[in-house]
Each structure stands twice: as C-alpha cells, then as structure tokens.
Amino acid sequence: MDVKFRIKNKSCSLSGLYSEFGVNSRVIKKEIKDGIVYEIAEIYYKKNDLKKILASIRSSSEVINVDTLYSNQNILIVKLTTEECPILGIIKKYSGEGKSSFTKEEKIDEGENVWYLSMTSVELVKELSERLRDATGNDVMINIYKKSKVDKKSLFIVKEAYDLGFFDVPKRINLLELSATLNIPPTTLDLIIRKSLKYFLDVEIASGEKLQTTRE
C-alpha cells in the first residue's frame, strides 16, 4: 500500500525556506552513502530572491555543499550534499527487507515534509509514525491508499445485497432468498460478501490510523 506521511521537520534545510521565503520544493533524486545524503531538489519561488535562498541553504548546519544546476525567475534546481538528518535515518530503517520501498517522492509543502512510501502493513505504518513523532515532537498526518481488490462483479453483488436489505437490522432478505434472487449458490454468495466486507473494513481501519497518530 502507498502511504503519505506529512510532518514538520526543522532539521531539514529545505523546510526553513518556506517560513523565510514562502517557497515550496521537491526532491527529484536522492542517494545516501555512509551517512551523507546527495540529492537534487527543485525549488519554486515567486520573488527574485535567488541569492538569498542560496545563502539560506548554505547557512544550514547540515549542508556540506550546494551546486546550482539550473535557475530562472521561478525555479531553482540545486544539488545538495548534506549530513543525514534524524528523520531520514528513521525512514531508512523501515526500508528494505520487504518492509517498504525507501521513498517514492519527497517534497516540502507549506513548510512541512511530505514523504510518499510503499509499505507492507498498517502495523509498520503506525510504528514509523510514532517514531517520527517522537523524533520531532510534531504530529504526523497519514494517508493510506490501497488499490481495490474487489472486482466489479463482487461490487455489484454487494450493492444488490445492500439495496435488497441484506444488511438491514432486521434483514429484509436472508441469504437463501438473496441467493435465489441473484442466481448464485448460497456458499459462493456468502464467500463473496465476506471477502468484500473484509476488504472494505481493512481499508477503513487503515484510513483510521491517521486519526490515532495525531494529537489535538
């Protein structure tokens, strides 16, 4: 499943650009070797603040080197060499070994880090979000996206069952009556409904995790 993590991360040099200049950015490419991060970032800005933005990046304590690859009046592309920040180290520990892919996309949006990862279980998502919250002291907003595993025929059957009152309390139609109406054997119909409901509940529970990992 694909997961979006959103968190304020002051240890990221690009995060500070939003509060200082009101600019957002995204990481185009990232490599990590021996605790050093090499990344190419695209920075979007509205004002003619190129020199100030570059000076701000260079002044960040974790930045080792900055090279300008491209710039115009709105876009700046830089190659950054930085020390690995704590957030990156935590996320890296949850990659590999069948747990997740490291990162599909990373960007800075309104001063917050937004990470997109592919992860294998809701338990790992919750565990990672708690680690990120402890490391930064900030809430973690999570969105989980699952591709539908329910085929169109099963969706049609569940909708018919719903419309005919199978899920009402009390039921307006029982399994045998529904079976006769849809011309599907009772055991097959029961299996289709159970598997479909399990999928819907899994998605709902996974989506609910974002509420449990934030503080009011």
Short mmCIF file of C-alpha atoms in Angstrom, two decimals:
data_model
loop_
_atom_site.label_atom_id
_atom_site.label_comp_id
_atom_site.label_asym_id
_atom_site.label_seq_id
_atom_site.Cartn_x
_atom_site.Cartn_y
_atom_site.Cartn_z
CA MET A 1 0.00 0.00 0.00
CA ASP A 2 1.10 3.56 -0.67
CA VAL A 3 1.41 5.84 2.36
CA LYS A 4 1.80 9.62 2.61
CA PHE A 5 3.48 10.99 5.74
CA ARG A 6 3.27 14.71 6.48
CA ILE A 7 5.27 16.26 9.33
CA LYS A 8 7.07 19.46 10.31
CA ASN A 9 10.79 18.72 10.29
CA LYS A 10 13.04 21.58 11.37
CA SER A 11 16.17 19.52 10.77
CA CYS A 12 15.61 19.67 7.00
CA SER A 13 17.35 22.63 5.33
CA LEU A 14 14.63 22.90 2.69
CA SER A 15 11.87 23.20 5.32
CA GLY A 16 13.19 26.54 6.51
CA LEU A 17 12.83 28.08 3.07
CA TYR A 18 9.06 28.19 3.39
CA SER A 19 8.98 30.18 6.63
CA GLU A 20 11.74 32.50 5.35
CA PHE A 21 10.71 32.99 1.72
CA GLY A 22 7.35 31.23 1.30
CA VAL A 23 8.72 28.72 -1.20
CA ASN A 24 7.98 25.02 -1.66
CA SER A 25 10.25 22.36 -3.12
CA ARG A 26 10.51 18.71 -4.08
CA VAL A 27 13.36 16.21 -4.15
CA ILE A 28 13.96 14.87 -7.66
CA LYS A 29 16.67 12.37 -6.77
CA LYS A 30 18.24 11.15 -3.54
CA GLU A 31 21.17 8.89 -2.73
CA ILE A 32 22.56 8.02 0.70
CA LYS A 33 26.06 6.71 1.32
CA ASP A 34 27.93 6.40 4.61
CA GLY A 35 25.67 8.88 6.39
CA ILE A 36 25.97 11.50 3.63
CA VAL A 37 22.95 12.47 1.52
CA TYR A 38 23.26 13.51 -2.11
CA GLU A 39 20.06 14.96 -3.51
CA ILE A 40 18.80 17.08 -6.36
CA ALA A 41 16.00 19.42 -5.34
CA GLU A 42 13.67 21.64 -7.35
CA ILE A 43 12.75 24.85 -5.52
CA TYR A 44 9.82 27.04 -6.59
CA TYR A 45 9.80 30.70 -5.63
CA LYS A 46 7.80 33.79 -6.61
CA LYS A 47 10.13 36.63 -5.77
CA ASN A 48 13.56 37.44 -7.12
CA ASP A 49 15.27 36.02 -4.04
CA LEU A 50 17.72 33.63 -5.70
CA LYS A 51 20.86 34.84 -3.93
CA LYS A 52 19.10 34.97 -0.55
CA ILE A 53 17.68 31.46 -0.98
CA LEU A 54 21.09 30.02 -1.88
CA ALA A 55 22.67 31.83 1.07
CA SER A 56 19.99 30.43 3.40
CA ILE A 57 20.61 26.87 2.19
CA ARG A 58 24.38 27.22 2.57
CA SER A 59 23.96 28.53 6.11
CA SER A 60 22.13 25.37 7.24
CA SER A 61 24.28 23.43 9.68
CA GLU A 62 23.79 20.05 7.98
CA VAL A 63 24.60 21.29 4.46
CA ILE A 64 28.08 20.37 3.25
CA ASN A 65 27.93 21.62 -0.34
CA VAL A 66 25.48 23.32 -2.74
CA ASP A 67 25.76 23.37 -6.54
CA THR A 68 23.33 25.29 -8.76
CA LEU A 69 22.26 23.16 -11.74
CA TYR A 70 19.58 25.48 -13.16
CA SER A 71 17.77 28.69 -12.29
CA ASN A 72 15.30 31.18 -13.75
CA GLN A 73 12.88 33.67 -12.22
CA ASN A 74 10.68 30.94 -10.68
CA ILE A 75 12.61 27.67 -10.45
CA LEU A 76 15.93 26.77 -8.86
CA ILE A 77 17.43 23.28 -9.18
CA VAL A 78 20.29 22.51 -6.83
CA LYS A 79 22.48 19.55 -5.98
CA LEU A 80 22.84 19.29 -2.23
CA THR A 81 25.34 17.34 -0.18
CA THR A 82 24.15 17.11 3.42
CA GLU A 83 24.57 15.11 6.57
CA GLU A 84 21.86 12.50 7.11
CA CYS A 85 19.16 14.06 9.29
CA PRO A 86 17.49 12.00 12.07
CA ILE A 87 14.21 11.80 10.16
CA LEU A 88 15.93 10.32 7.13
CA GLY A 89 17.72 7.79 9.30
CA ILE A 90 14.45 6.63 10.85
CA ILE A 91 12.71 6.26 7.49
CA LYS A 92 15.71 4.40 6.07
CA LYS A 93 15.46 1.80 8.84
CA TYR A 94 11.95 1.00 7.68
CA SER A 95 13.03 0.36 4.10
CA GLY A 96 14.26 -2.90 2.66
CA GLU A 97 13.80 -6.45 3.90
CA GLY A 98 10.28 -6.50 2.49
CA LYS A 99 9.10 -3.67 4.77
CA SER A 100 8.83 -0.83 2.27
CA SER A 101 10.42 0.91 -0.67
CA PHE A 102 12.55 3.80 0.58
CA THR A 103 10.75 6.76 -0.96
CA LYS A 104 8.57 7.28 -3.99
CA GLU A 105 8.52 11.05 -3.64
CA GLU A 106 9.55 13.70 -1.15
CA LYS A 107 8.58 17.35 -1.11
CA ILE A 108 8.32 20.39 1.15
CA ASP A 109 4.79 21.76 1.13
CA GLU A 110 3.94 24.84 3.23
CA GLY A 111 6.98 24.20 5.41
CA GLU A 112 6.18 20.54 6.08
CA ASN A 113 7.99 17.43 4.87
CA VAL A 114 5.76 15.19 2.76
CA TRP A 115 7.01 11.66 2.15
CA TYR A 116 5.43 9.02 -0.09
CA LEU A 117 6.42 5.43 0.67
CA SER A 118 5.23 1.95 -0.20
CA MET A 119 4.75 -0.13 2.96
CA THR A 120 3.60 -3.67 3.63
CA SER A 121 1.40 -3.38 6.73
CA VAL A 122 -0.63 -0.96 8.82
CA GLU A 123 1.37 -2.03 11.88
CA LEU A 124 4.61 -0.76 10.29
CA VAL A 125 2.89 2.48 9.25
CA LYS A 126 1.78 3.12 12.82
CA GLU A 127 5.19 2.20 14.24
CA LEU A 128 7.02 4.52 11.84
CA SER A 129 4.62 7.40 12.50
CA GLU A 130 5.21 7.07 16.25
CA ARG A 131 8.98 7.11 15.73
CA LEU A 132 8.73 10.23 13.58
CA ARG A 133 6.50 11.97 16.12
CA ASP A 134 8.90 11.15 18.97
CA ALA A 135 11.89 12.40 16.96
CA THR A 136 10.34 15.75 16.01
CA GLY A 137 7.77 16.39 18.72
CA ASN A 138 5.26 17.13 15.97
CA ASP A 139 2.09 15.40 14.85
CA VAL A 140 2.25 13.06 11.87
CA MET A 141 -0.57 13.15 9.35
CA ILE A 142 -1.02 9.86 7.46
CA ASN A 143 -2.96 8.93 4.35
CA ILE A 144 -3.08 5.30 3.25
CA TYR A 145 -4.00 4.36 -0.29
CA LYS A 146 -4.94 0.81 -1.22
CA LYS A 147 -5.78 -0.39 -4.70
CA SER A 148 -9.14 -2.09 -4.85
CA LYS A 149 -9.01 -5.87 -4.62
CA VAL A 150 -12.75 -6.21 -5.13
CA ASP A 151 -13.74 -6.92 -8.74
CA LYS A 152 -16.70 -5.22 -10.42
CA LYS A 153 -18.89 -8.32 -10.17
CA SER A 154 -18.36 -8.55 -6.41
CA LEU A 155 -19.08 -4.84 -6.01
CA PHE A 156 -22.33 -5.30 -7.95
CA ILE A 157 -23.34 -8.25 -5.74
CA VAL A 158 -22.64 -6.36 -2.51
CA LYS A 159 -24.56 -3.33 -3.78
CA GLU A 160 -27.54 -5.53 -4.72
CA ALA A 161 -27.42 -7.17 -1.30
CA TYR A 162 -27.39 -3.73 0.31
CA ASP A 163 -30.25 -2.39 -1.83
CA LEU A 164 -32.37 -5.50 -1.15
CA GLY A 165 -31.95 -5.13 2.62
CA PHE A 166 -29.49 -7.95 3.39
CA PHE A 167 -27.55 -5.66 5.74
CA ASP A 168 -30.61 -4.11 7.39
CA VAL A 169 -31.44 -4.81 11.03
CA PRO A 170 -33.62 -6.80 10.92
CA LYS A 171 -32.83 -8.21 7.47
CA ARG A 172 -35.38 -7.65 4.73
CA ILE A 173 -33.91 -10.59 2.81
CA ASN A 174 -31.90 -13.59 4.04
CA LEU A 175 -29.01 -15.38 2.35
CA LEU A 176 -31.15 -18.08 0.71
CA GLU A 177 -33.59 -15.53 -0.67
CA LEU A 178 -30.73 -13.35 -1.91
CA SER A 179 -29.13 -16.44 -3.48
CA ALA A 180 -32.32 -17.21 -5.41
CA THR A 181 -32.73 -13.59 -6.49
CA LEU A 182 -29.16 -13.27 -7.80
CA ASN A 183 -28.97 -16.87 -9.05
CA ILE A 184 -25.76 -17.52 -7.14
CA PRO A 185 -25.22 -20.60 -4.89
CA PRO A 186 -25.54 -19.67 -1.18
CA THR A 187 -22.00 -20.78 -0.26
CA THR A 188 -20.47 -18.81 -3.17
CA LEU A 189 -22.59 -15.76 -2.35
CA ASP A 190 -21.63 -15.89 1.32
CA LEU A 191 -17.92 -16.07 0.41
CA ILE A 192 -18.16 -13.12 -1.99
CA ILE A 193 -19.91 -10.95 0.60
CA ARG A 194 -17.47 -11.90 3.39
CA LYS A 195 -14.35 -11.25 1.29
CA SER A 196 -15.73 -7.93 0.05
CA LEU A 197 -16.65 -6.76 3.55
CA LYS A 198 -13.21 -7.74 4.86
CA TYR A 199 -11.57 -5.59 2.20
CA PHE A 200 -13.81 -2.59 2.97
CA LEU A 201 -13.12 -2.92 6.71
CA ASP A 202 -9.36 -3.25 6.17
CA VAL A 203 -9.34 -0.02 4.17
CA GLU A 204 -11.47 1.79 6.76
CA ILE A 205 -9.27 0.66 9.65
CA ALA A 206 -6.11 1.61 7.75
CA SER A 207 -7.52 5.05 6.96
CA GLY A 208 -8.42 5.49 10.63
CA GLU A 209 -4.78 5.18 11.63
CA LYS A 210 -4.16 8.83 10.69
CA LEU A 211 -6.60 9.89 13.44
CA GLN A 212 -4.81 7.80 16.06
CA THR A 213 -1.38 9.19 15.28
CA THR A 214 -2.24 12.88 15.74
CA ARG A 215 -2.75 14.90 18.88
CA GLU A 216 -5.48 17.53 19.16
#
